[in-house]
Amino acid sequence: MMTEKAEPRIGVFVCHCGHNIAGVVDVAKVVESAKSLPHVVLSTDHMFMCSDAGQQLIKDRIKEQKLNRVVVASCSPRMHEPTFRRVVEDAGLNRYLFDQVNIREHVSWCHMRQPKEATDKAIDLVRMSVARAAELESLPIKSVSVTPRTLVVGGGIAGLRASLDIADRGFEAVLVERMPELGGHVRKWTHLFPADESGEQIIAPLVRQAEHHKLVRVMKDSEVVEFGGYIGNFTAKIKNHKTGMVKEVDVGTVIVATGFEPFRPFGYYEYGQHPDIITLAELQEMTPRADLIRPSDGKKVKKLAFIGCVGSREAGKLGHEHCSRHCCSAVAKAAADLRDRVDEVVIMYQDIRTYGRGHEELHRLARSKLVIYSKFPKEKKPVVQIANGRIRITWYDVLSGDNLEYEPDLLVLASAMIPPADVAETSKMFSLTRSADGFFNPEHIKLAPLTTHTAGVMIAGAAQAAKNASESVVDASGAAAKAVGLMARGNVEIESTVSHVIPELCSSCHTCVTACPYGAIAMDTKKSPPVALVTEAKCKGCGTCAASCPSSAIIMYHSTDEQILTMVEAYLCPSTQTTGGVA
Amino acid sequence: MTTEETSKQNSSAGQTESKVPAALVVGGGVAGMQAALDIASQGFKVYLLEQSPSIGGRMAMIDKTFPTLDCSACILTPRLSETSRNPNIELLTYSEVKSITGEAGDFRVRIRRKARYVNEKKCSACAECVPVCPVEVPNDFDQGLGFRKAIYSPFPQSTPNAYTIDKKGEPPCRATCPAHVNAQGFVTLMKHGKYDEALEIVRDAIPFPGVLGRVCISFCEAECERGTLDDSMSIRNLHRFLADYERENNLAKPVVPKIDKKERVAVVGAGPAGISCAYQLARKGYPVTVFEAKPEAGGLLRYAIPEYRLPRNILDEEIQRVVDLGVKIKVNTPVKSVRDLLAKGFKAVFVGTGASVSNKIGLPGEEIVGVIHSVEFLEKVNTGQDVKIGEKVAVIGGGDAAIDAARVAVRLGASDVTVIYRRSNIEIPAIPSEVEDAKSEGVKFMMLTNPIEILSPRGVLTGIRCVRMRLGEPDHSGRSRPVPIVGSEFTMAVNTLILGVGQSANPRGVQTECDCTEYATVKADPVTLQTSIPGVFAGGDVVLGPLTVVKAVGQGRQAADSIDMYLRGIPFGHSPPERHRVQSYEVDKRRVLPAKRAIMAKQGIRSRKSDFSEVELGFSEETAHSEAERCLGCAVCCDCNQCVKACQRGAIDQSMTDESAELSVGAIIIATGYRLFDITAYPQLGYGRYSNVIHAMEYERLINASGPTKGHLIRLSDGRIPESMGFIQCVGARDVSKDVPYCSRVCCMYAIKNAVMAREHNPDADVTIYYADIRAFGKGFEQFYDMAQTRFGVKFVRGRVAEVAEDKHTHNLTVRYEDTETGTLHDVEHEMIVISPGIQPPEGLDDLAVELGMDLAADGYVDVADQIVTPVDTKIAGVFVCGCADAPKDIPDSVSAGSAAAMRATIILNNMRKKV
C-alpha cells in the first residue's frame, strides 16, 4: 500500500440523470450540503455525469482545483464505476481515489414518492462517501504475465479438441493422459450417436493430429501429481507411470477435461450376477459383428432388453440424483441399430429424454423399427431375477396398466455417467469445487459454464456434467477460447482490492487459510513462525479472511476498517468536524 | 513457442482499416455476445451486428432463469456493459446484413445501418422524450401485451443505452399531400388534445389551416390506409377543426415577425401559391413584398370560391397572419416585368400569377347575353356585383368552379340548375362532397352529355343543343375519352348558361418573360421551380395550369425552399433522397376496431339555399377527438418533433437516413437465435381467441418487474390473480405433422421454472404442468424438477391436451386431456393457461444462408460440418454457428457454443495475421 498522505482535496459531482435523480432528489440541496463537508473543495452538479460533457467537467475540475479525491453521486457503480475510474485516471489520479455513491437505484428510484426523505438519504450517503474518500489511498495497478502454454488434463475427445484448437491458434498445449492411448471413452465405442461411424473412426484423426502437431506435447501414461501457482503462472509436475519420471511444466492456463466414468451398477438389476447383464458402455465396447452375441455362451441374441435410468435420477442419493443426459438418445440409437440383428427389442424407461434437434428423430426411428418402449413407474422399478441361468424381468407397464414379464437373452443397463473415481483428488489439486452431481462447478452455471472460481483454470466436457461427445467438444473449443484469450493478451490485470496479512500481527492460527473460498491464502513457511500469505492473483477481495481473523491481522485494501468505520461515523455523527478513523 | 504482444488497440477510430483481422458476429443475443467477447479478448476486432436496437436478445426478455432462478436481467446486465465497453467490439445495432461475398479469411459484408434518429453518443437515455411522444404502439418487447411510444428503449438496460425512434417512413397521407402537410402528425397530437401543437404542425406546411380545411380536395384522404379497413380519415375536416378551435377560443398567439435576412424577395400574385411562398420565406427570415393586381389578396380563394364554402373572415385572418409575419402585400399593383423587379434590388422573384383566363368551349354564341364563364360569374358574385340570373340555368363542366357556380345560381334564385358534364360521375373532378351537397340543394346532374350548339335565335339565349356521350379509350390524361353517340342529340331550354370548362394562363402575362409552353404556362424546373431566368421562380396554376389550391400552396412552399437555397448559395441538384413511403403491408391493422368516418354537420338545406352562410358547420371537439382516434398511425413516428423539443441534449436527429457500410472480415459467426413457434397453428388450444390463454414468453413479460404489469401476474381478461394455472407442453415441438419433428429442448425446464414462479407469485395457486415427457437433462435440472414437485407443489400430469374451452362468463378455461398413464379422459378447469411453444429457426436465417451460399437443413436450421468433431463449424469454411441457429439450446449451452465458435474463428483470424 502506498502511504502518500497529502491533504485530501475532494470534489463532489452530483448527477441529475435527467429526471431520474433530479425528479425526486433535490440535487441543489445535495450539492450545497456537500460543500461544507471536511476536505471538500468543490461540489457541483451536471445533468448527465456519465456523458462526455460530464466526464470532461470532472477532468477539468480535477486539474483546476487540484483535486486528489473524487466522489460521484449518481447511479449504481455496476455500470459506471469503470467509466469514472477511467475519467480520474485520464486526469492523472489513481483509480482507487474515486468513490461512487448510488443515489439512483438506492435513492430516487426506490423512494420515488418521498422526495424529502430521499433528499435526506442522498445527503447522508454523500456525506458518508466523502468521509470514506478522505481515507482512500492509491493502490498499485497490478498485472501478471501469462505463460503462453496451456495444460490440458485428459486426452478424451474434449481434451483432444481443446489441445488442437489451442495449437492451431498458435499456442502450446501440454496434453496429459493417464492411459496409454489418447481418445478416452469415445475410442472404445461402437455406436456413437448420432453419428453412424464408430468411435474409433471418429477419434482416430484427432489423435493423429494431436500426436503430430508441433505445438501439442502429448504426455501419455502420465498424471499431474503436483500443481501450484496462480493465473498465468502455474507450475505442474507430471509423472509418467511407466518411467516414473517427473517433469515440471510452466503453464499460464489449464483446461481440466477429466471426463466421466460409466457407473458400474452393482446392486442394481442383478448386475454382475449374470454375464448377459451388461451396461450400455459395455454393450458399446463389444466388438461389432454381423450378429449380436451374448457373452455367456456366444449364442445369437434374439431378445434384447434395455433398462433406463440405472443409477441416475435417484432423489436423495448423493451423486446419483442427476439425469445422465446422454443415455436416452444413446439407447434409442443402439436399439434402432441392433433391431435389425435381433428379433425383438424392449426398452424399459422412466421418461424418454431424447432432447434437442436430431435426438427425437432417433427415438422415432427406433419406434418405427418396432422397438417396444415400456414406461415403468418411478417408485416401482423393474425387478430382475435370475433363474436357471435365465434372466427374467417383471415390471409394471404404466401406460397399459399391466404387470409384464420378459426373458431377454441380453439385458443392457443404461447406467449413469458419474465422475471418475479420483475426482476428489483432481478437485483438490486444481482448487475446483464440485456440485451435488459430483462433477466440477463452473464459475456461473448460466453465463460462465467453462471457467471456474480458480482464475485461469477452465473445465470442459463431462468434467462439468453428464454430456455427450458433441456437447463435450463444444465445451472444449469454448474452454480453449478462454485459455487463448488469456494467453493472447499476455498479461492480466488483477484487482488491487485484495487482502493483505500484516505479518507482525499474524498469530499463525490458520483460520484464514481455511476460511478463504479461493485457496488464496497459504502459510509462508519461509517465515518463522510461519505466517499467512495472500496470493493476490488468487484473491477475489471478498473479505472473508479479514472478518474471520481473530488477530485483526488482515487488511482489505480499498475496504479497510478505517474506510468503513469512518462512513458509519459520518452517518451517525453528521457534524462538520467528522474526520473519520477509529480510535 | 509462440508469444504474442498485447495488442492494445488504439481507441481512436478512423485509423485506416487497421491490419487487425476482424470477425463478424451476426446476432447480439447471449451466444453472439459471448462469441464477440472471446474473439475480442484475443485482440481481434469484432463487429457485433444486431437487428434490434439493443443487444441482449431473448435473455433480456426472460424474467428468471432455470435451474437457479437467477434474475435474467441481473446476470445479463454486466455482460451487456462488458460487451459495449470492450474497445475491440464495435456494436452495430439496428443493422442488417445485405450481402456477403468472398471466402474464409476474406469476406466482404455489406450491411445496412437503419436510422435510429437518435444520436447514440448524445443520448443518455434520460427518457425525457417519452412522455411527450404522442404515438403509442404495442410493445413488441413485451410481446405486444403493453404499449410503448414511437421513441423507445426496449428495456431499461438496453445497450447501447440510447433511444430509438420507430419510424417506418412517410405516411401515405403526407406523401400524397402536395403541400406535405404532416397529417399523421397533427392527427396524432389531436388524440391527446394537443391542439396548439397540432395546429403548429399544419402551419409548418401551409399558412391556410382554416382555408384548406374547407376547400382542399384532400388527396390525402384518397390514399389514407384507414380507407382499406372502413372509411378513410376525415383529414381535411380535422385541420379545419384545429383552426376553428383556435378562433373560437381566442387562443391564437400574436404572430411576431422574425425578419433577420437582408435579401428582399418579390412575389407576383397574392393567390394561394404566392401567399404560401411569401409565408414560408418570411418564416425563414426574408423580407418579402407581394404584388397583387387586384384590390385584395387571396386570388381565386377570394374571387372564385363562394362564401358559403369559405367565409371571408377566415381567409382574411389567415392572410393577416402572413402580413403579421412581416410580409408586405401591395394590392392594385400589377407587375409589368420580373426583370424590373430584379433590377430594383429584389434578389429573387416568385411568379404566382395563376391562370386567369377562362377557356372557351369553342361554340358560336359564347359572347351573347346570358352566357357567362364560371370564374367571372363567381367573381362578380363574390365582389358583390349585381348578377342577373335566369330561371333555368345550365352549367357546363365538372370541376369545382362548375359546381360552385351551380350552387351559387341556386342561391341567386334560379329554380332549375343543371350541371352538364361529358364524362360520368366516376370521372367528375369536383370534390365528391360538393357534388353531393349540390344534389341535395336541387342541382341536377346530366352526365355523359356535351353541348354542341348555343341556341340564340334573336341574339338572346334560349337553350342549348346537346349530345349524349359514351366513354371510349383513355386519352392522354388517362381518363376515358368521351365519344358522342350518333343520333342522341337533344335540345334543352336555358336562360343562363355558365361555362366552367377551365382556365388558362394569360398569354400576355408577366410570366411570358420566362420560357413558357404553348399554353403560356412557365417551363419551370420540376424540383426547384426555377425558371429560365436565374433567381426567378414560379409556381401554382401559372406553371401547372389550372389545378387545385393545395397544389398551388405546395408549389409556393417548394419555391420558397428553392429560393432560400438560391439566396444562401447552396447549389441545387443534391436534394435529400426521397423518403420511403409506408406501404400497406407495413401497417399493423390487427387490433383495429371498426369505426365509421365522422360526418360533419351541415346547415339545413332550406336555409342554406337562401343565403351565402357557411354550409359545413365544423366538428365538435368530441367528434374531432374520436375521428382522430381512428388514425392508424401508418409510419409509427408521426414526425411531430415533440421529442426534439423535449430533448435537452440535442440528441434527436430527424434527418438521419439509413446508411450502408462494407466490412472486411476473416470469419463470420451466425448467432441469430430463434423464433417461437406460432401456436395459432393449434386452434384447439384457443390461443388468440381466449384472452386467458397466453404463451410462455408473454408470461415471462407478465411476471417481469419491468413488464407491462410491473410484474403482477394477472389474467388478461379481468386483471384478477389466477388461482389455478395450467401449463401445456410440446406445442409446436415433437410434432411431425407441423414440421417440427424435433424436441425444443428448453420448454420443459422453462415451464417448470414458470410454474415455480407462479407459486412464488401466489403460493395458494393450483399449478399443473401437462407434459409428454419431462426432459430435465442438464446440470442441476433433475434436482430443480424434483424441487418443483416437493418444495413448490407443482403438479405434473402426463397427458397431451386435446382441447381448451372457455367459459363465456367467467373466462375460465377447461382443459380436456387424456392422462396417458391411466388412459382416462379428464376435464379440468383453470383460470389461466400458459402454452409452452417450441422454438424454430429465426426469421431471416434463410436470407443470410443465401448470402453465404449455405444450404440449410430441411427444418430450416444451420447444418454443422461434423456434429461430433467440429460441432460449431458450418459447411462453409470460415463460417461458424452458435446459440439456437443450429438447434434449440439452453443458455449455458448457447454460451459454450459462443465461446467455441469464437475459438474456431480466431484460428482463421490468426492465420490471416501470419500472412500479413
PDB file of C-alpha atoms in Angstrom, chain A residues 15 173 201 231 248 375 416 434 447 462 511 515 557:
ATOM      1  CA  CYS A  15     -25.616  13.789 -11.295  1.00  0.00           C
ATOM      2  CA  ALA A 173      -0.656 -27.266 -25.371  1.00  0.00           C
ATOM      3  CA  GLN A 201     -13.281 -43.891 -36.812  1.00  0.00           C
ATOM      4  CA  ILE A 231      -3.427 -17.369 -13.063  1.00  0.00           C
ATOM      5  CA  GLU A 248       7.776 -29.912 -14.447  1.00  0.00           C
ATOM      6  CA  LYS A 375     -42.719 -46.996 -19.173  1.00  0.00           C
ATOM      7  CA  ALA A 416     -25.249 -43.296 -15.090  1.00  0.00           C
ATOM      8  CA  ARG A 434     -17.974 -29.714  -7.058  1.00  0.00           C
ATOM      9  CA  LEU A 447     -23.212 -17.474 -18.197  1.00  0.00           C
ATOM     10  CA  ALA A 462     -18.129 -34.313 -18.988  1.00  0.00           C
ATOM     11  CA  THR A 511      -8.217 -19.544  10.409  1.00  0.00           C
ATOM     12  CA  ALA A 515     -11.878 -19.541   5.528  1.00  0.00           C
ATOM     13  CA  TYR A 557      -7.356  -2.914   0.606  1.00  0.00           C
TER      14      TYR A 557
END
